[in-house]
Tab-separated table of C-alpha atoms and ligand atoms in Angstrom:
chain	number	residue	atom	x	y	z
E	1	MET	CA	81.412	95.884	261.971
E	2	SER	CA	83.451	98.376	263.780
E	3	GLY	CA	85.103	96.704	267.061
E	4	SER	CA	88.099	94.293	266.795
E	5	GLY	CA	86.188	91.947	264.609
E	6	SER	CA	86.241	88.949	266.880
E	7	ASN	CA	82.665	88.079	266.276
E	8	LEU	CA	83.295	88.341	262.600
E	9	GLN	CA	86.258	85.858	262.930
E	10	SER	CA	83.929	83.337	264.726
E	11	ILE	CA	81.535	83.544	261.905
E	12	ILE	CA	84.455	83.188	259.246
E	13	ASP	CA	85.856	80.306	261.107
E	14	ASN	CA	82.487	78.282	261.457
E	15	THR	CA	81.841	78.893	257.752
E	16	ASN	CA	85.373	77.439	256.795
E	17	SER	CA	84.783	74.525	259.114
E	18	GLY	CA	81.508	73.820	257.574
E	19	TYR	CA	79.591	74.298	260.896
E	20	ILE	CA	77.728	77.020	259.041
E	21	ASP	CA	76.801	75.816	255.452
E	22	ALA	CA	77.235	79.432	253.920
E	23	GLY	CA	79.910	81.913	253.154
E	24	VAL	CA	80.905	85.474	253.966
E	25	ALA	CA	80.139	87.401	250.758
E	26	VAL	CA	81.332	90.794	251.911
E	27	VAL	CA	82.496	92.729	254.942
E	28	ILE	CA	81.445	96.376	255.522
E	29	SER	CA	82.701	98.865	258.047
E	30	ASN	CA	82.098	102.393	258.720
E	31	VAL	CA	85.419	102.582	260.425
E	32	ALA	CA	88.477	102.577	258.016
E	33	ASP	CA	90.859	100.938	260.334
E	34	ALA	CA	88.539	98.339	261.900
E	35	TYR	CA	90.497	95.160	262.317
E	36	GLY	CA	87.751	93.059	261.073
E	37	LEU	CA	88.442	94.530	257.529
E	38	GLU	CA	92.003	92.933	257.781
E	39	ARG	CA	90.433	89.754	258.949
E	40	ALA	CA	88.339	89.488	255.853
E	41	ARG	CA	91.298	90.355	253.584
E	42	LEU	CA	93.339	87.596	255.476
E	43	HIS	CA	90.337	85.299	254.184
E	44	ASP	CA	90.103	86.599	250.645
E	45	ILE	CA	86.695	88.267	251.531
E	46	PRO	CA	85.726	91.494	249.909
E	47	ALA	CA	86.212	94.255	252.440
E	48	LYS	CA	84.571	97.635	251.970
E	49	VAL	CA	84.605	100.860	254.079
E	50	VAL	CA	81.477	103.219	253.804
E	51	ASP	CA	82.159	106.484	255.520
E	52	PHE	CA	79.072	107.622	257.398
E	53	LEU	CA	79.869	111.094	257.121
E	54	SER	CA	80.077	111.026	253.213
E	55	PHE	CA	76.227	110.827	253.014
E	56	PRO	CA	73.757	113.763	253.682
E	57	THR	CA	71.326	111.460	255.503
E	58	ARG	CA	71.489	108.284	257.466
E	59	GLU	CA	69.146	106.828	254.707
E	60	ASP	CA	71.354	107.669	252.072
E	61	TYR	CA	74.179	106.063	253.709
E	62	ASP	CA	71.875	102.966	254.533
E	63	SER	CA	70.864	102.946	250.673
E	64	HIS	CA	74.406	102.672	249.749
E	65	ILE	CA	75.273	99.783	252.052
E	66	VAL	CA	71.997	97.960	250.851
E	67	GLY	CA	73.430	98.486	247.346
E	68	ILE	CA	76.737	96.944	248.111
E	69	LEU	CA	74.984	93.929	249.970
E	70	ASN	CA	72.798	93.283	246.952
E	71	SER	CA	75.781	93.460	244.471
E	72	HIS	CA	77.208	90.634	246.596
E	73	GLU	CA	73.735	88.675	246.575
E	74	VAL	CA	73.748	88.750	250.167
E	75	ASP	CA	70.867	86.659	251.975
E	76	LEU	CA	71.524	87.419	255.698
E	77	VAL	CA	73.133	90.581	257.123
E	78	ILE	CA	75.140	90.006	260.226
E	79	LEU	CA	75.718	92.998	262.456
E	80	ALA	CA	78.864	92.003	264.340
E	81	GLY	CA	79.982	94.788	266.682
E	82	TYR	CA	78.205	97.591	264.514
E	83	MET	CA	77.407	100.601	266.412
E	84	LYS	CA	74.789	102.328	264.326
E	85	VAL	CA	71.494	102.107	264.278
E	86	VAL	CA	69.954	100.974	260.946
E	87	THR	CA	67.161	103.069	259.381
E	88	LYS	CA	63.892	101.799	257.868
E	89	VAL	CA	65.567	101.906	254.357
E	90	PHE	CA	67.661	98.973	255.535
E	91	ILE	CA	65.121	97.053	257.316
E	92	ASP	CA	62.754	97.130	254.528
E	93	ALA	CA	65.408	95.950	252.134
E	94	PHE	CA	66.321	92.997	254.262
E	95	ARG	CA	63.155	92.351	256.376
E	96	ASN	CA	63.896	89.684	258.821
E	97	ARG	CA	67.126	89.061	257.058
E	98	ILE	CA	69.440	91.264	259.667
E	99	ILE	CA	70.623	89.653	262.836
E	100	ASN	CA	72.566	91.475	265.604
E	101	ILE	CA	74.570	90.301	268.614
E	102	HIS	CA	74.277	92.467	271.764
E	103	PRO	CA	76.264	91.987	274.923
E	104	ALA	CA	73.431	91.961	277.414
E	105	LEU	CA	70.438	89.968	278.193
E	106	LEU	CA	67.607	91.894	276.253
E	107	PRO	CA	65.209	93.198	276.865
E	108	SER	CA	67.437	94.645	279.712
E	109	PHE	CA	69.886	97.153	278.737
E	110	PRO	CA	69.601	97.902	275.189
E	111	GLY	CA	71.866	100.607	273.701
E	112	LEU	CA	75.540	101.253	274.356
E	113	HIS	CA	77.968	100.575	277.293
E	114	VAL	CA	75.720	97.891	278.422
E	115	GLN	CA	78.358	95.885	280.277
E	116	GLN	CA	78.935	98.821	282.580
E	117	LYS	CA	75.138	99.406	282.905
E	118	ALA	CA	74.795	95.709	284.180
E	119	ILE	CA	77.436	96.334	286.841
E	120	ASP	CA	76.118	99.556	287.861
E	121	ASN	CA	72.697	98.378	288.021
E	122	GLY	CA	73.708	95.535	290.348
E	123	ALA	CA	72.651	92.754	287.917
E	124	LYS	CA	73.687	89.268	289.251
E	125	PHE	CA	73.641	87.857	285.820
E	126	SER	CA	74.283	89.212	282.198
E	127	GLY	CA	75.166	87.813	278.982
E	128	CYS	CA	74.478	88.175	275.390
E	129	THR	CA	71.588	88.079	272.775
E	130	VAL	CA	71.342	87.281	269.068
E	131	HIS	CA	68.313	88.874	267.719
E	132	PHE	CA	66.555	89.763	264.472
E	133	VAL	CA	66.898	93.565	263.815
E	134	ASP	CA	63.685	95.678	263.523
E	135	GLU	CA	63.094	99.337	263.709
E	136	GLY	CA	63.790	99.969	267.254
E	137	VAL	CA	67.131	99.680	269.195
E	138	ASP	CA	68.011	96.117	270.082
E	139	THR	CA	64.170	95.328	270.234
E	140	GLY	CA	63.668	92.758	267.391
E	141	PRO	CA	62.787	88.971	268.129
E	142	ILE	CA	65.299	87.039	270.150
E	143	ILE	CA	67.039	84.111	268.531
E	144	ALA	CA	69.331	82.988	271.305
E	145	GLN	CA	70.786	84.034	274.528
E	146	ALA	CA	73.917	83.075	276.811
E	147	VAL	CA	73.956	83.896	280.536
E	148	VAL	CA	77.148	84.575	282.587
E	149	PRO	CA	77.375	85.636	286.247
E	150	VAL	CA	78.211	89.348	287.210
E	151	LEU	CA	81.031	88.971	289.835
E	152	ASP	CA	81.389	91.448	292.660
E	153	ASP	CA	84.866	92.457	291.479
E	154	ASP	CA	83.963	92.860	287.735
E	155	THR	CA	84.981	95.776	285.708
E	156	HIS	CA	83.569	96.607	282.267
E	157	ASP	CA	86.444	94.654	280.519
E	158	THR	CA	86.372	91.506	282.536
E	159	LEU	CA	82.511	91.285	282.298
E	160	ALA	CA	82.722	92.209	278.495
E	161	ALA	CA	85.265	89.357	278.100
E	162	ARG	CA	83.194	86.748	279.907
E	163	ILE	CA	80.287	87.738	277.616
E	164	LEU	CA	82.491	87.880	274.413
E	165	ILE	CA	83.197	84.135	274.952
E	166	GLN	CA	79.610	83.303	275.006
E	167	GLU	CA	79.029	85.417	271.926
E	168	HIS	CA	81.588	83.598	269.795
E	169	LYS	CA	79.404	80.373	270.528
E	170	ILE	CA	75.836	81.761	270.110
E	171	PHE	CA	76.293	83.890	267.096
E	172	PRO	CA	77.501	81.016	264.881
E	173	MET	CA	74.849	78.858	266.185
E	174	ALA	CA	72.129	81.354	265.310
E	175	VAL	CA	73.663	81.795	261.966
E	176	ARG	CA	73.679	78.152	261.209
E	177	LEU	CA	70.107	77.857	262.351
E	178	TYR	CA	69.146	80.625	259.869
E	179	ALA	CA	71.156	78.842	257.187
E	180	GLN	CA	69.177	75.862	257.854
E	181	GLY	CA	66.048	77.463	257.539
E	182	ARG	CA	65.144	76.605	260.924
E	183	LEU	CA	64.136	80.094	262.431
E	184	LYS	CA	60.506	80.878	262.298
E	185	ILE	CA	59.447	84.438	263.479
E	186	GLN	CA	55.988	84.257	265.380
E	187	GLY	CA	55.041	87.884	266.485
E	188	ARG	CA	57.995	88.717	269.038
E	189	ARG	CA	59.161	85.112	269.410
E	190	VAL	CA	61.430	83.170	267.352
E	191	VAL	CA	60.627	79.342	267.163
E	192	ILE	CA	63.086	76.920	266.184
E	193	THR	CA	61.890	73.987	264.005
E	194	PRO	CA	61.998	71.050	264.332
E	195	PRO	CA	61.694	71.833	268.127
E	196	VAL	CA	64.826	71.612	270.446
E	197	SER	CA	64.829	70.256	274.024
E	198	VAL	CA	66.227	72.662	276.460
E	199	ALA	CA	67.947	71.516	279.842
E	200	ASP	CA	65.885	72.651	282.578
E	201	GLU	CA	68.745	74.242	284.347
E	202	VAL	CA	68.672	77.064	286.988
E	203	LEU	CA	71.549	79.428	287.783
E	204	ILE	CA	71.520	81.106	291.032
E	205	ASN	CA	73.945	84.025	292.139
E	206	PRO	CA	74.797	83.849	294.983
E	207	PRO	CA	74.862	80.224	295.404
E	208	LEU	CA	72.157	78.794	297.579
E	209	ASN	CA	74.650	77.412	299.853
E	210	THR	CA	76.427	80.957	300.487
H	301	GAR	C1	80.625	92.746	270.936
H	301	GAR	O1	80.888	92.577	272.328
H	301	GAR	C2	79.123	92.988	270.490
H	301	GAR	O2	78.369	92.257	271.267
H	301	GAR	C3	79.045	94.430	270.534
H	301	GAR	O3	80.353	94.978	270.202
H	301	GAR	C4	81.289	93.895	270.638
H	301	GAR	C5	82.196	93.713	269.293
H	301	GAR	O4	83.317	92.974	269.441
H	301	GAR	N1	78.065	94.886	269.975
H	301	GAR	C6	77.312	96.027	270.352
H	301	GAR	O5	77.569	96.472	271.435
H	301	GAR	C7	76.079	96.408	269.392
H	301	GAR	N2	75.400	97.590	269.773
H	301	GAR	P1	83.938	92.082	268.175
H	301	GAR	O6	84.237	93.467	267.255
H	301	GAR	O7	85.110	91.582	268.777
H	301	GAR	O8	83.088	91.311	267.482
């Protein structure tokens, strides 16, 4: 992770409360002063910095990270605000065991600066997506999504904040489902077992009575 680490905090909090029946074994960042490292230390979780520029290739960098993860016997890798694309070396080591949170409704707006892209493209809704990580950029099978409206006066920051509130809900939920062994990947789809019923609710923006 490399942002403020609020998603990391939501995962830590949900492991501490018992909502997620698992623990955070190690936190790794490529940014030495990422606040998430401090959050980890405050919870006595090992915190490591791996400097991307110290490695000749992206694969060497990822191999080093894989070594750290394996030394901590990590089962699931959680990318929480991690801004680097992971290489095949990483994917192969943790096939179907890496999940990412993305601040848009994939497959719309993969990549970076996606809250601004949603505004600039006139989207009436945006949201966030938790997905398994594959070789593409934000292309892996989708586990969960949450939808928020895009308001006429939204800026990047106001939309990002509205989305982040939902990230803190669906990311722990997805980790919990994984820890419970309830996520089955079937091609591009993720199926939850046993099946859950989803409310047949419709969101319309602008409202029909406008
Ligand atoms: C979150 O909005 C997350 O979805 C995004 O970075 C932010 C990190 O916030 N991730 C990406 O854009 C991944 N490409 P946080 O550090 O407070 O969790």
